[in-house]
Tab-separated table of N, CA and C and ligand atoms in Angstrom:
chain	number	residue	atom	x	y	z
A	1	MET	N	-4.891	3.282	24.118
A	1	MET	CA	-5.510	2.483	23.055
A	1	MET	C	-4.531	1.435	22.490
A	2	PHE	N	-3.260	1.880	22.273
A	2	PHE	CA	-2.258	0.957	21.730
A	2	PHE	C	-1.557	0.215	22.870
A	3	MET	N	-1.457	-1.094	22.732
A	3	MET	CA	-0.839	-1.913	23.779
A	3	MET	C	0.626	-2.218	23.492
A	4	ARG	N	0.960	-2.239	22.225
A	4	ARG	CA	2.344	-2.575	21.839
A	4	ARG	C	2.481	-2.332	20.343
A	5	ILE	N	3.702	-2.358	19.836
A	5	ILE	CA	3.875	-2.479	18.390
A	5	ILE	C	3.742	-3.960	18.078
A	6	ASP	N	2.699	-4.315	17.315
A	6	ASP	CA	2.490	-5.723	16.977
A	6	ASP	C	3.499	-6.169	15.921
A	7	HIS	N	3.592	-5.375	14.856
A	7	HIS	CA	4.623	-5.709	13.870
A	7	HIS	C	4.984	-4.523	12.993
A	8	VAL	N	6.153	-4.656	12.386
A	8	VAL	CA	6.593	-3.740	11.339
A	8	VAL	C	6.580	-4.560	10.062
A	9	GLY	N	5.845	-4.064	9.055
A	9	GLY	CA	5.716	-4.783	7.790
A	9	GLY	C	6.761	-4.291	6.800
A	10	ILE	N	7.480	-5.222	6.206
A	10	ILE	CA	8.561	-4.875	5.281
A	10	ILE	C	8.274	-5.488	3.920
A	11	ALA	N	8.216	-4.622	2.916
A	11	ALA	CA	7.938	-5.076	1.546
A	11	ALA	C	9.220	-5.602	0.904
A	12	CYS	N	9.096	-6.761	0.250
A	12	CYS	CA	10.280	-7.322	-0.408
A	12	CYS	C	9.875	-8.041	-1.693
A	13	HIS	N	10.846	-8.222	-2.563
A	13	HIS	CA	10.601	-8.923	-3.827
A	13	HIS	C	10.630	-10.435	-3.634
A	14	ASP	N	11.481	-10.908	-2.738
A	14	ASP	CA	11.714	-12.348	-2.611
A	14	ASP	C	11.614	-12.760	-1.142
A	15	LEU	N	10.466	-13.323	-0.772
A	15	LEU	CA	10.202	-13.649	0.636
A	15	LEU	C	11.235	-14.623	1.203
A	16	GLU	N	11.536	-15.679	0.462
A	16	GLU	CA	12.456	-16.702	0.988
A	16	GLU	C	13.840	-16.110	1.256
A	17	GLU	N	14.269	-15.250	0.340
A	17	GLU	CA	15.596	-14.626	0.498
A	17	GLU	C	15.627	-13.733	1.742
A	18	LYS	N	14.552	-12.968	1.954
A	18	LYS	CA	14.522	-12.052	3.107
A	18	LYS	C	14.375	-12.830	4.414
A	19	ILE	N	13.611	-13.922	4.399
A	19	ILE	CA	13.500	-14.755	5.606
A	19	ILE	C	14.892	-15.260	5.986
A	20	ALA	N	15.628	-15.767	5.016
A	20	ALA	CA	16.967	-16.308	5.288
A	20	ALA	C	17.857	-15.217	5.879
A	21	PHE	N	17.763	-14.015	5.319
A	21	PHE	CA	18.589	-12.901	5.830
A	21	PHE	C	18.234	-12.586	7.286
A	22	PHE	N	16.959	-12.444	7.590
A	22	PHE	CA	16.535	-12.081	8.946
A	22	PHE	C	16.848	-13.195	9.945
A	23	GLU	N	16.714	-14.434	9.512
A	23	GLU	CA	17.027	-15.554	10.417
A	23	GLU	C	18.530	-15.600	10.719
A	24	GLN	N	19.320	-15.489	9.655
A	24	GLN	CA	20.764	-15.640	9.830
A	24	GLN	C	21.397	-14.427	10.497
A	25	THR	N	20.902	-13.240	10.173
A	25	THR	CA	21.540	-12.020	10.672
A	25	THR	C	21.076	-11.666	12.077
A	26	PHE	N	19.766	-11.807	12.313
A	26	PHE	CA	19.196	-11.345	13.586
A	26	PHE	C	18.744	-12.494	14.484
A	27	GLU	N	18.952	-13.735	14.039
A	27	GLU	CA	18.600	-14.924	14.841
A	27	GLU	C	17.109	-14.940	15.183
A	28	LEU	N	16.275	-14.497	14.254
A	28	LEU	CA	14.827	-14.528	14.439
A	28	LEU	C	14.272	-15.830	13.879
A	29	THR	N	13.067	-16.178	14.330
A	29	THR	CA	12.435	-17.424	13.907
A	29	THR	C	11.071	-17.138	13.287
A	30	VAL	N	10.800	-17.772	12.165
A	30	VAL	CA	9.476	-17.663	11.551
A	30	VAL	C	8.485	-18.458	12.397
A	31	VAL	N	7.402	-17.801	12.809
A	31	VAL	CA	6.385	-18.486	13.612
A	31	VAL	C	5.077	-18.679	12.855
A	32	ALA	N	4.914	-18.011	11.722
A	32	ALA	CA	3.709	-18.194	10.913
A	32	ALA	C	3.982	-17.738	9.491
A	33	ARG	N	3.301	-18.389	8.569
A	33	ARG	CA	3.355	-18.010	7.155
A	33	ARG	C	1.955	-18.114	6.595
A	34	GLU	N	1.639	-17.253	5.646
A	34	GLU	CA	0.301	-17.304	5.065
A	34	GLU	C	0.279	-16.628	3.701
A	35	VAL	N	-0.549	-17.157	2.816
A	35	VAL	CA	-0.896	-16.440	1.590
A	35	VAL	C	-2.253	-15.808	1.864
A	36	ASN	N	-2.289	-14.470	1.812
A	36	ASN	CA	-3.531	-13.742	2.086
A	36	ASN	C	-4.005	-13.123	0.766
A	37	ILE	N	-4.954	-13.806	0.145
A	37	ILE	CA	-5.427	-13.398	-1.187
A	37	ILE	C	-6.069	-12.007	-1.120
A	38	GLU	N	-6.893	-11.788	-0.094
A	38	GLU	CA	-7.605	-10.511	0.023
A	38	GLU	C	-6.630	-9.334	0.068
A	39	GLN	N	-5.498	-9.526	0.773
A	39	GLN	CA	-4.515	-8.441	0.903
A	39	GLN	C	-3.453	-8.483	-0.193
A	40	GLY	N	-3.472	-9.518	-1.008
A	40	GLY	CA	-2.527	-9.607	-2.120
A	40	GLY	C	-1.099	-9.874	-1.715
A	41	VAL	N	-0.917	-10.615	-0.617
A	41	VAL	CA	0.451	-10.870	-0.140
A	41	VAL	C	0.698	-12.331	0.236
A	42	LYS	N	1.976	-12.678	0.145
A	42	LYS	CA	2.504	-13.884	0.785
A	42	LYS	C	3.349	-13.339	1.921
A	43	GLU	N	3.076	-13.778	3.147
A	43	GLU	CA	3.778	-13.134	4.271
A	43	GLU	C	4.317	-14.131	5.284
A	44	ALA	N	5.294	-13.671	6.045
A	44	ALA	CA	5.873	-14.471	7.130
A	44	ALA	C	6.050	-13.591	8.358
A	45	MET	N	5.735	-14.159	9.519
A	45	MET	CA	5.907	-13.438	10.784
A	45	MET	C	7.109	-14.016	11.512
A	46	LEU	N	8.034	-13.130	11.906
A	46	LEU	CA	9.218	-13.545	12.666
A	46	LEU	C	9.102	-12.957	14.056
A	47	ARG	N	9.140	-13.832	15.046
A	47	ARG	CA	8.845	-13.414	16.412
A	47	ARG	C	9.998	-12.618	17.018
A	48	ILE	N	9.653	-11.483	17.639
A	48	ILE	CA	10.635	-10.699	18.389
A	48	ILE	C	10.452	-10.958	19.891
A	49	ALA	N	9.204	-10.830	20.363
A	49	ALA	CA	8.949	-10.951	21.805
A	49	ALA	C	7.482	-11.268	22.055
A	50	ASP	N	7.221	-11.843	23.224
A	50	ASP	CA	5.839	-12.006	23.666
A	50	ASP	C	5.470	-10.809	24.521
A	51	GLY	N	4.176	-10.486	24.559
A	51	GLY	CA	3.754	-9.350	25.373
A	51	GLY	C	2.320	-9.498	25.800
A	52	GLU	N	1.845	-8.502	26.544
A	52	GLU	CA	0.469	-8.521	27.009
A	52	GLU	C	-0.462	-8.358	25.817
A	53	GLY	N	-1.380	-9.283	25.655
A	53	GLY	CA	-2.356	-9.178	24.576
A	53	GLY	C	-1.850	-9.606	23.226
A	54	GLY	N	-0.592	-10.051	23.151
A	54	GLY	CA	-0.054	-10.503	21.873
A	54	GLY	C	1.436	-10.211	21.785
A	55	GLY	N	2.061	-10.719	20.738
A	55	GLY	CA	3.508	-10.576	20.619
A	55	GLY	C	3.914	-9.408	19.740
A	56	SER	N	5.232	-9.338	19.485
A	56	SER	CA	5.788	-8.368	18.547
A	56	SER	C	6.556	-9.130	17.480
A	57	TYR	N	6.411	-8.688	16.250
A	57	TYR	CA	6.961	-9.429	15.111
A	57	TYR	C	7.523	-8.488	14.050
A	58	ILE	N	8.336	-9.069	13.192
A	58	ILE	CA	8.636	-8.473	11.889
A	58	ILE	C	7.774	-9.238	10.900
A	59	GLN	N	7.078	-8.507	10.025
A	59	GLN	CA	6.273	-9.165	8.990
A	59	GLN	C	6.923	-8.894	7.635
A	60	LEU	N	7.345	-9.973	6.980
A	60	LEU	CA	7.924	-9.843	5.642
A	60	LEU	C	6.831	-10.089	4.619
A	61	LEU	N	6.752	-9.201	3.625
A	61	LEU	CA	5.629	-9.207	2.671
A	61	LEU	C	6.134	-9.272	1.241
A	62	GLU	N	5.700	-10.293	0.517
A	62	GLU	CA	5.967	-10.364	-0.920
A	62	GLU	C	4.632	-10.235	-1.639
A	63	PRO	N	4.533	-9.358	-2.638
A	63	PRO	CA	3.244	-9.178	-3.316
A	63	PRO	C	2.864	-10.375	-4.176
A	64	LEU	N	1.561	-10.611	-4.305
A	64	LEU	CA	1.079	-11.682	-5.197
A	64	LEU	C	1.012	-11.202	-6.637
A	65	GLY	N	1.128	-9.904	-6.857
A	65	GLY	CA	1.112	-9.351	-8.209
A	65	GLY	C	1.396	-7.868	-8.160
A	66	PRO	N	1.585	-7.248	-9.330
A	66	PRO	CA	1.916	-5.813	-9.357
A	66	PRO	C	0.752	-4.920	-8.935
A	67	ASP	N	-0.497	-5.389	-9.159
A	67	ASP	CA	-1.665	-4.556	-8.863
A	67	ASP	C	-2.219	-4.862	-7.477
A	68	THR	N	-1.353	-4.864	-6.511
A	68	THR	CA	-1.716	-5.095	-5.110
A	68	THR	C	-1.077	-3.968	-4.295
A	69	PRO	N	-1.504	-3.756	-3.057
A	69	PRO	CA	-0.883	-2.678	-2.266
A	69	PRO	C	0.641	-2.792	-2.194
A	70	VAL	N	1.141	-3.978	-1.904
A	70	VAL	CA	2.603	-4.127	-1.764
A	70	VAL	C	3.293	-4.091	-3.132
A	71	GLY	N	2.637	-4.630	-4.154
A	71	GLY	CA	3.200	-4.576	-5.511
A	71	GLY	C	3.368	-3.139	-5.977
A	72	LYS	N	2.345	-2.314	-5.734
A	72	LYS	CA	2.423	-0.902	-6.130
A	72	LYS	C	3.486	-0.167	-5.332
A	73	PHE	N	3.558	-0.486	-4.048
A	73	PHE	CA	4.549	0.153	-3.171
A	73	PHE	C	5.967	-0.152	-3.657
A	74	LEU	N	6.223	-1.413	-3.997
A	74	LEU	CA	7.558	-1.810	-4.463
A	74	LEU	C	7.929	-1.083	-5.750
A	75	ALA	N	6.944	-0.974	-6.664
A	75	ALA	CA	7.215	-0.309	-7.944
A	75	ALA	C	7.540	1.167	-7.726
A	76	LYS	N	6.873	1.763	-6.757
A	76	LYS	CA	7.015	3.205	-6.525
A	76	LYS	C	8.225	3.536	-5.650
A	77	ARG	N	8.421	2.724	-4.598
A	77	ARG	CA	9.424	3.096	-3.583
A	77	ARG	C	10.540	2.080	-3.397
A	78	GLY	N	10.357	0.881	-3.920
A	78	GLY	CA	11.363	-0.164	-3.703
A	78	GLY	C	11.185	-0.841	-2.347
A	79	GLU	N	12.064	-1.751	-2.014
A	79	GLU	CA	11.945	-2.516	-0.772
A	79	GLU	C	12.123	-1.614	0.453
A	80	GLY	N	11.435	-1.964	1.528
A	80	GLY	CA	11.589	-1.192	2.761
A	80	GLY	C	10.361	-1.281	3.636
A	81	VAL	N	10.345	-0.427	4.673
A	81	VAL	CA	9.235	-0.448	5.642
A	81	VAL	C	7.948	-0.040	4.926
A	82	HIS	N	6.944	-0.889	5.003
A	82	HIS	CA	5.664	-0.654	4.320
A	82	HIS	C	4.594	-0.163	5.287
A	83	HIS	N	4.538	-0.733	6.483
A	83	HIS	CA	3.554	-0.279	7.465
A	83	HIS	C	3.990	-0.622	8.883
A	84	VAL	N	3.362	0.081	9.836
A	84	VAL	CA	3.564	-0.206	11.259
A	84	VAL	C	2.210	-0.607	11.825
A	85	ALA	N	2.194	-1.710	12.568
A	85	ALA	CA	0.938	-2.241	13.111
A	85	ALA	C	0.950	-2.163	14.636
A	86	PHE	N	-0.127	-1.589	15.181
A	86	PHE	CA	-0.254	-1.452	16.631
A	86	PHE	C	-1.281	-2.445	17.169
A	87	GLY	N	-0.954	-3.068	18.263
A	87	GLY	CA	-1.876	-3.988	18.920
A	87	GLY	C	-2.907	-3.224	19.719
A	88	VAL	N	-4.175	-3.571	19.515
A	88	VAL	CA	-5.276	-2.959	20.267
A	88	VAL	C	-6.119	-4.085	20.881
A	89	PRO	N	-6.778	-3.795	22.006
A	89	PRO	CA	-7.599	-4.843	22.628
A	89	PRO	C	-8.869	-5.141	21.839
A	90	ASP	N	-9.402	-4.125	21.151
A	90	ASP	CA	-10.670	-4.288	20.433
A	90	ASP	C	-10.582	-3.453	19.154
A	91	VAL	N	-10.460	-4.103	18.005
A	91	VAL	CA	-10.185	-3.364	16.761
A	91	VAL	C	-11.385	-2.528	16.322
A	92	VAL	N	-12.602	-3.019	16.535
A	92	VAL	CA	-13.789	-2.248	16.128
A	92	VAL	C	-13.890	-0.968	16.961
A	93	GLN	N	-13.636	-1.112	18.250
A	93	GLN	CA	-13.673	0.062	19.128
A	93	GLN	C	-12.593	1.072	18.725
A	94	ALA	N	-11.404	0.568	18.397
A	94	ALA	CA	-10.310	1.464	17.974
A	94	ALA	C	-10.654	2.157	16.662
A	95	MET	N	-11.244	1.419	15.711
A	95	MET	CA	-11.644	2.014	14.428
A	95	MET	C	-12.667	3.128	14.654
A	96	ASP	N	-13.641	2.865	15.517
A	96	ASP	CA	-14.673	3.874	15.798
A	96	ASP	C	-14.057	5.142	16.383
A	97	LYS	N	-13.184	4.950	17.362
A	97	LYS	CA	-12.564	6.108	18.019
A	97	LYS	C	-11.710	6.903	17.039
A	98	ILE	N	-10.843	6.192	16.315
A	98	ILE	CA	-9.874	6.865	15.433
A	98	ILE	C	-10.600	7.495	14.241
A	99	GLY	N	-11.571	6.758	13.671
A	99	GLY	CA	-12.348	7.295	12.553
A	99	GLY	C	-13.116	8.549	12.972
A	100	GLY	N	-13.606	8.540	14.183
A	100	GLY	CA	-14.343	9.687	14.712
A	100	GLY	C	-13.466	10.908	14.916
A	101	ARG	N	-12.149	10.687	14.903
A	101	ARG	CA	-11.212	11.811	15.078
A	101	ARG	C	-10.678	12.298	13.733
A	102	GLY	N	-11.328	11.870	12.635
A	102	GLY	CA	-11.020	12.435	11.325
A	102	GLY	C	-9.977	11.693	10.507
A	103	VAL	N	-9.507	10.567	10.990
A	103	VAL	CA	-8.537	9.778	10.223
A	103	VAL	C	-9.310	8.828	9.301
A	104	ARG	N	-8.931	8.801	8.014
A	104	ARG	CA	-9.632	7.915	7.074
A	104	ARG	C	-9.296	6.449	7.335
A	105	LEU	N	-10.342	5.645	7.453
A	105	LEU	CA	-10.173	4.199	7.585
A	105	LEU	C	-10.165	3.605	6.183
A	106	LEU	N	-9.231	2.713	5.908
A	106	LEU	CA	-9.182	2.060	4.598
A	106	LEU	C	-10.073	0.818	4.560
A	107	ASP	N	-10.544	0.400	5.713
A	107	ASP	CA	-11.445	-0.757	5.810
A	107	ASP	C	-12.697	-0.343	6.568
A	108	GLU	N	-13.853	-0.754	6.027
A	108	GLU	CA	-15.114	-0.449	6.713
A	108	GLU	C	-15.352	-1.389	7.883
A	109	ARG	N	-14.755	-2.576	7.761
A	109	ARG	CA	-14.878	-3.560	8.843
A	109	ARG	C	-13.540	-4.288	8.943
A	110	PRO	N	-13.285	-4.955	10.077
A	110	PRO	CA	-12.007	-5.652	10.219
A	110	PRO	C	-11.859	-6.775	9.198
A	111	ARG	N	-10.610	-7.010	8.785
A	111	ARG	CA	-10.288	-8.070	7.828
A	111	ARG	C	-9.480	-9.151	8.521
A	112	HIS	N	-9.354	-10.255	7.810
A	112	HIS	CA	-8.540	-11.355	8.343
A	112	HIS	C	-7.062	-11.004	8.199
A	113	GLY	N	-6.314	-11.143	9.316
A	113	GLY	CA	-4.875	-10.906	9.288
A	113	GLY	C	-4.093	-12.123	9.735
A	114	SER	N	-2.793	-11.959	9.760
A	114	SER	CA	-1.889	-13.048	10.111
A	114	SER	C	-2.251	-13.677	11.459
A	115	MET	N	-2.110	-14.962	11.563
A	115	MET	CA	-2.347	-15.719	12.803
A	115	MET	C	-3.759	-15.472	13.351
A	116	ASP	N	-4.715	-15.408	12.414
A	116	ASP	CA	-6.134	-15.238	12.767
A	116	ASP	C	-6.444	-13.926	13.485
A	117	SER	N	-5.594	-12.930	13.297
A	117	SER	CA	-5.877	-11.627	13.888
A	117	SER	C	-6.968	-10.915	13.077
A	118	SER	N	-7.540	-9.865	13.686
A	118	SER	CA	-8.470	-8.972	12.987
A	118	SER	C	-7.742	-7.666	12.777
A	119	ILE	N	-7.715	-7.204	11.502
A	119	ILE	CA	-6.891	-6.039	11.187
A	119	ILE	C	-7.688	-4.974	10.446
A	120	ALA	N	-7.201	-3.734	10.530
A	120	ALA	CA	-7.784	-2.623	9.773
A	120	ALA	C	-6.681	-1.599	9.544
A	121	PHE	N	-6.733	-0.957	8.359
A	121	PHE	CA	-5.686	0.003	7.998
A	121	PHE	C	-6.213	1.437	8.037
A	122	LEU	N	-5.281	2.359	8.358
A	122	LEU	CA	-5.563	3.794	8.368
A	122	LEU	C	-4.783	4.443	7.226
A	123	HIS	N	-5.363	5.466	6.607
A	123	HIS	CA	-4.719	6.077	5.443
A	123	HIS	C	-3.387	6.735	5.839
A	124	PRO	N	-2.320	6.407	5.106
A	124	PRO	CA	-1.007	6.964	5.487
A	124	PRO	C	-0.961	8.492	5.461
A	125	LYS	N	-1.744	9.092	4.548
A	125	LYS	CA	-1.712	10.554	4.436
A	125	LYS	C	-2.282	11.242	5.677
A	126	ASP	N	-3.100	10.511	6.454
A	126	ASP	CA	-3.700	11.090	7.669
A	126	ASP	C	-2.893	10.759	8.919
A	127	VAL	N	-1.810	9.999	8.736
A	127	VAL	CA	-0.997	9.575	9.886
A	127	VAL	C	0.478	9.948	9.618
A	128	GLY	N	0.661	11.146	9.108
A	128	GLY	CA	2.025	11.650	8.928
A	128	GLY	C	2.862	10.845	7.949
A	129	GLY	N	2.195	10.204	6.967
A	129	GLY	CA	2.956	9.476	5.950
A	129	GLY	C	3.233	8.023	6.286
A	130	MET	N	2.643	7.544	7.385
A	130	MET	CA	2.886	6.156	7.812
A	130	MET	C	1.617	5.316	7.626
A	131	LEU	N	1.679	4.323	6.742
A	131	LEU	CA	0.554	3.377	6.649
A	131	LEU	C	0.470	2.645	7.991
A	132	THR	N	-0.696	2.741	8.609
A	132	THR	CA	-0.871	2.253	9.979
A	132	THR	C	-1.910	1.149	10.002
A	133	GLU	N	-1.588	0.085	10.704
A	133	GLU	CA	-2.493	-1.069	10.825
A	133	GLU	C	-2.871	-1.245	12.287
A	134	LEU	N	-4.131	-1.548	12.524
A	134	LEU	CA	-4.606	-1.904	13.870
A	134	LEU	C	-4.752	-3.418	13.910
A	135	VAL	N	-4.287	-4.035	14.977
A	135	VAL	CA	-4.334	-5.493	15.091
A	135	VAL	C	-4.954	-5.914	16.410
A	136	GLN	N	-6.000	-6.713	16.301
A	136	GLN	CA	-6.507	-7.404	17.490
A	136	GLN	C	-6.093	-8.854	17.356
A	137	ALA	N	-5.199	-9.289	18.237
A	137	ALA	CA	-4.695	-10.658	18.151
A	137	ALA	C	-5.815	-11.642	18.465
A	138	SER	N	-5.708	-12.828	17.886
A	138	SER	CA	-6.707	-13.859	18.186
A	138	SER	C	-6.470	-14.380	19.604
A	139	GLU	N	-7.502	-14.969	20.157
A	139	GLU	CA	-7.388	-15.544	21.512
A	139	GLU	C	-6.224	-16.518	21.595
A	140	ARG	N	-6.020	-17.236	20.485
A	140	ARG	CA	-4.965	-18.242	20.445
A	140	ARG	C	-3.572	-17.627	20.633
A	141	HIS	N	-3.423	-16.390	20.167
A	141	HIS	CA	-2.111	-15.745	20.206
A	141	HIS	C	-2.016	-14.641	21.243
A	142	ALA	N	-3.109	-14.378	21.940
A	142	ALA	CA	-3.095	-13.308	22.940
A	142	ALA	C	-3.806	-13.774	24.198
A	143	LYS	N	-3.125	-13.667	25.292
A	143	LYS	CA	-3.762	-13.988	26.565
A	143	LYS	C	-3.611	-12.763	27.459
A	144	PRO	N	-4.458	-11.753	27.232
A	144	PRO	CA	-4.303	-10.508	27.983
A	144	PRO	C	-4.473	-10.730	29.482
A	145	THR	N	-3.661	-10.053	30.232
A	145	THR	CA	-3.832	-10.099	31.678
A	145	THR	C	-4.992	-9.171	32.033
A	146	PRO	N	-5.597	-9.314	33.220
A	146	PRO	CA	-6.672	-8.396	33.604
A	146	PRO	C	-6.231	-6.943	33.509
A	147	ASN	N	-4.980	-6.654	33.884
A	147	ASN	CA	-4.495	-5.277	33.829
A	147	ASN	C	-4.467	-4.739	32.415
A	148	ALA	N	-4.030	-5.592	31.465
A	148	ALA	CA	-3.949	-5.138	30.074
A	148	ALA	C	-5.336	-4.801	29.556
A	149	ARG	N	-6.329	-5.598	29.939
A	149	ARG	CA	-7.704	-5.312	29.496
A	149	ARG	C	-8.183	-3.992	30.079
A	150	ASN	N	-7.897	-3.791	31.360
A	150	ASN	CA	-8.397	-2.585	32.011
A	150	ASN	C	-7.718	-1.322	31.501
A	151	ALA	N	-6.466	-1.503	31.004
A	151	ALA	CA	-5.673	-0.345	30.605
A	151	ALA	C	-6.351	0.494	29.533
A	152	ASP	N	-7.194	-0.126	28.710
A	152	ASP	CA	-7.787	0.629	27.593
A	152	ASP	C	-9.121	1.258	27.953
A	153	THR	N	-9.662	0.945	29.063
A	153	THR	CA	-11.015	1.444	29.356
A	153	THR	C	-10.967	2.754	30.128
B	201	V0V	C1	0.973	4.466	-0.440
B	201	V0V	N1	1.387	5.586	0.163
B	201	V0V	C2	2.076	5.272	1.258
B	201	V0V	C3	2.075	3.858	1.313
B	201	V0V	N2	1.381	3.383	0.243
B	201	V0V	N3	2.663	6.019	2.189
B	201	V0V	C4	3.293	5.377	3.192
B	201	V0V	N4	3.346	4.012	3.312
B	201	V0V	C5	2.745	3.242	2.379
B	201	V0V	N5	2.803	1.918	2.488
B	201	V0V	C6	1.145	6.956	-0.300
B	201	V0V	C7	1.523	7.119	-1.748
B	201	V0V	O1	2.871	7.463	-1.880
B	201	V0V	C8	0.605	8.234	-2.191
B	201	V0V	O2	1.155	9.467	-1.841
B	201	V0V	C9	-0.649	8.011	-1.362
B	201	V0V	O3	-0.244	7.238	-0.236
B	201	V0V	C10	-1.725	7.247	-2.116
B	201	V0V	O4	-1.124	6.116	-2.633
B	201	V0V	P1	-1.402	5.558	-4.073
B	201	V0V	O5	-0.176	4.970	-4.609
B	201	V0V	O6	-2.070	6.589	-4.898
B	201	V0V	O7	-2.523	4.527	-3.791
B	201	V0V	P2	-2.493	2.983	-3.677
B	201	V0V	O8	-3.480	2.486	-4.665
B	201	V0V	O9	-1.099	2.434	-3.753
B	201	V0V	O10	-3.068	2.741	-2.233
B	201	V0V	C11	-2.358	3.048	-1.068
B	201	V0V	C12	-3.132	2.463	0.132
B	201	V0V	C13	-3.247	0.937	-0.107
B	201	V0V	C14	-2.355	2.779	1.393
B	201	V0V	C15	-4.521	3.101	0.195
B	201	V0V	O11	-1.954	0.390	-0.232
B	201	V0V	C16	-4.008	0.211	0.960
B	201	V0V	O12	-5.238	0.202	0.966
B	201	V0V	N6	-3.288	-0.472	1.891
B	201	V0V	C17	-3.929	-1.258	2.953
B	201	V0V	C18	-3.826	-2.738	2.707
B	201	V0V	C19	-2.392	-3.238	2.654
B	201	V0V	O13	-1.444	-2.458	2.562
B	201	V0V	N7	-2.236	-4.621	2.672
B	201	V0V	C20	-0.931	-5.232	2.556
B	201	V0V	C21	-0.412	-5.636	3.914
B	201	V0V	P3	1.493	10.601	-2.914
B	201	V0V	O14	2.429	9.953	-3.887
B	201	V0V	O15	0.156	10.940	-3.491
B	201	V0V	O16	2.103	11.714	-2.120
B	201	V0V	S1	-1.323	-7.029	4.512
B	201	V0V	C22	-0.934	-7.238	6.174
B	201	V0V	O17	-0.211	-6.345	6.743
B	201	V0V	C23	-1.448	-8.365	6.821
B	201	V0V	C24	-2.218	-9.412	6.114
B	201	V0V	C25	-1.239	-8.558	8.278
B	201	V0V	O18	-1.720	-9.601	8.814
B	201	V0V	O19	-0.623	-7.750	8.932
B	202	CO	CO1	0.653	-6.189	8.602
């Protein structure tokens, strides 16, 4: 079902400061930035690698306010890894399968994610304490090979 780790989301207080750190220390490059009102974040994607069906990234997340998922996380736990996102070929199909296996879905339908992806979250308490995101990359950012498509069926 999972094709790759799409991204690791890192909660931070100051997006610009963390971007500078990741660029200078790890020689990564920002490939997309977005303010996502629905998710309550200002975020940046730093490219690690390209892969089948989409790439791998670090996602830096600054909350738009204290009463948002990342704002609450920062207040409770401080800066650090907030979620792990797995690339899937079809997010609705993955939600159906995973939800049917007793894991709580935090979204009833896919939401808009970075770089026009379709995303959905799974409850961290049902995944061993890890907030988990499913990502279906947009056609623009994913060119699956025939093998990658067949791998999930
Ligand atoms: C909360 N908990 C976590 C957690 N956030 N555990 C691991 N990782 C996290 N990030 C734990 C928390 O410690 C509680 O455990 C329990 O889950 C319930 O948390 P809560 O504080 O009572 O509840 P809330 O109101 O903070 O909600 C938590 C959830 C919420 C996960 C339900 O944050 C959510 O719906 N997240 C999904 C959306 C999201 O995170 N969007 C931002 C990224 P104890 O203390 O009871 O043991 S947006 C993004 O990634 C985009 C746009 C993208 O393109 O990729
Ligand atoms: Co994410």
